[in-house]
PDB file of C-alpha atoms in Angstrom:
ATOM      1  CA  UNK R 817      23.047 -26.360  41.381  1.00 60.00           C
ATOM      2  CA  UNK R 818      22.406 -25.763  44.995  1.00 74.00           C
ATOM      3  CA  UNK R 819      19.326 -26.941  46.854  1.00 78.00           C
ATOM      4  CA  UNK R 820      17.540 -23.586  46.664  1.00 79.00           C
ATOM      5  CA  UNK R 821      17.729 -23.309  42.877  1.00 80.00           C
ATOM      6  CA  UNK R 822      16.528 -26.906  42.506  1.00 79.00           C
ATOM      7  CA  UNK R 823      13.612 -26.054  44.769  1.00 80.00           C
ATOM      8  CA  UNK R 824      12.812 -22.979  42.668  1.00 85.00           C
ATOM      9  CA  UNK R 825      12.794 -25.075  39.478  1.00 87.00           C
ATOM     10  CA  UNK R 826      10.453 -27.640  41.012  1.00 90.00           C
ATOM     11  CA  UNK R 827       7.380 -25.389  41.194  1.00 90.00           C
ATOM     12  CA  UNK R 828       7.274 -24.325  37.526  1.00 91.00           C
ATOM     13  CA  UNK R 829       7.785 -27.950  36.514  1.00 93.00           C
ATOM     14  CA  UNK R 830       4.952 -29.079  38.787  1.00 95.00           C
ATOM     15  CA  UNK R 831       2.707 -26.307  37.474  1.00 96.00           C
ATOM     16  CA  UNK R 832       3.398 -27.371  33.885  1.00 96.00           C
ATOM     17  CA  UNK R 833       2.755 -31.038  34.655  1.00 98.00           C
ATOM     18  CA  UNK R 834      -0.460 -30.131  36.484  1.00 98.00           C
ATOM     19  CA  UNK R 835      -1.618 -28.008  33.567  1.00 98.00           C
ATOM     20  CA  UNK R 836      -0.959 -30.811  31.088  1.00 98.00           C
ATOM     21  CA  UNK R 837      -2.759 -33.362  33.273  1.00 98.00           C
ATOM     22  CA  UNK R 838      -5.797 -31.114  33.676  1.00 98.00           C
ATOM     23  CA  UNK R 839      -5.846 -30.356  29.942  1.00 98.00           C
ATOM     24  CA  UNK R 840      -5.781 -34.079  29.146  1.00 98.00           C
ATOM     25  CA  UNK R 841      -8.586 -34.630  31.677  1.00 98.00           C
ATOM     26  CA  UNK R 842     -10.774 -31.984  30.015  1.00 97.00           C
ATOM     27  CA  UNK R 843     -10.117 -33.490  26.576  1.00 97.00           C
ATOM     28  CA  UNK R 844     -11.114 -36.954  27.826  1.00 96.00           C
ATOM     29  CA  UNK R 845     -14.306 -35.601  29.411  1.00 96.00           C
ATOM     30  CA  UNK R 846     -15.201 -33.804  26.184  1.00 95.00           C
ATOM     31  CA  UNK R 847     -14.577 -36.921  24.111  1.00 95.00           C
ATOM     32  CA  UNK R 848     -16.739 -39.095  26.362  1.00 93.00           C
ATOM     33  CA  UNK R 849     -19.519 -36.507  26.355  1.00 94.00           C
ATOM     34  CA  UNK R 850     -19.410 -36.184  22.566  1.00 92.00           C
ATOM     35  CA  UNK R 851     -19.513 -39.969  22.102  1.00 91.00           C
ATOM     36  CA  UNK R 852     -22.536 -40.230  24.401  1.00 91.00           C
ATOM     37  CA  UNK R 853     -24.315 -37.394  22.565  1.00 91.00           C
ATOM     38  CA  UNK R 854     -23.689 -38.972  19.164  1.00 92.00           C
ATOM     39  CA  UNK R 855     -24.967 -42.377  20.368  1.00 91.00           C
ATOM     40  CA  UNK R 856     -28.144 -40.749  21.715  1.00 91.00           C
ATOM     41  CA  UNK R 857     -28.677 -38.851  18.464  1.00 90.00           C
ATOM     42  CA  UNK R 858     -28.197 -42.029  16.444  1.00 89.00           C
ATOM     43  CA  UNK R 859     -30.648 -43.913  18.682  1.00 88.00           C
ATOM     44  CA  UNK R 860     -33.245 -41.164  18.192  1.00 86.00           C
ATOM     45  CA  UNK R 861     -32.759 -41.272  14.433  1.00 84.00           C
ATOM     46  CA  UNK R 862     -33.109 -45.058  14.314  1.00 81.00           C
ATOM     47  CA  UNK R 863     -36.205 -45.096  16.539  1.00 77.00           C
ATOM     48  CA  UNK R 864     -38.002 -42.347  14.599  1.00 67.00           C
ATOM     49  CA  UNK R 865     -41.013 -43.390  12.553  1.00 59.00           C
ATOM     50  CA  UNK R 866     -40.122 -44.406   9.027  1.00 61.00           C
ATOM     51  CA  UNK R 867     -41.115 -41.990   6.296  1.00 62.00           C
ATOM     52  CA  UNK R 868     -44.284 -42.637   4.322  1.00 63.00           C
ATOM     53  CA  UNK R 869     -43.846 -44.872   1.328  1.00 69.00           C
ATOM     54  CA  UNK R 870     -43.584 -42.958  -1.920  1.00 67.00           C
ATOM     55  CA  UNK R 871     -46.285 -43.944  -4.429  1.00 73.00           C
ATOM     56  CA  UNK R 872     -45.578 -41.627  -7.294  1.00 70.00           C
ATOM     57  CA  UNK R 873     -44.268 -38.256  -8.282  1.00 72.00           C
ATOM     58  CA  UNK R 874     -46.465 -35.256  -7.668  1.00 70.00           C
ATOM     59  CA  UNK R 875     -47.064 -33.201 -10.791  1.00 70.00           C
ATOM     60  CA  UNK R 876     -45.163 -29.939 -10.928  1.00 70.00           C
ATOM     61  CA  UNK R 877     -46.609 -26.784 -12.376  1.00 67.00           C
TER      62      UNK R 877
END
């Protein structure tokens, strides 16, 4: 291969590597955001007032 054809092959390879890096970055950001959201939801659920204590069964008609 001469220098020009090597140079022409470099740009598609760099574009592919850049695409894969950016895709991985977006996946990591989404994972972190989802983890944070789930922790906040769990904290809200745990801090909610407990339900009233059940005394008996209401009669059904």
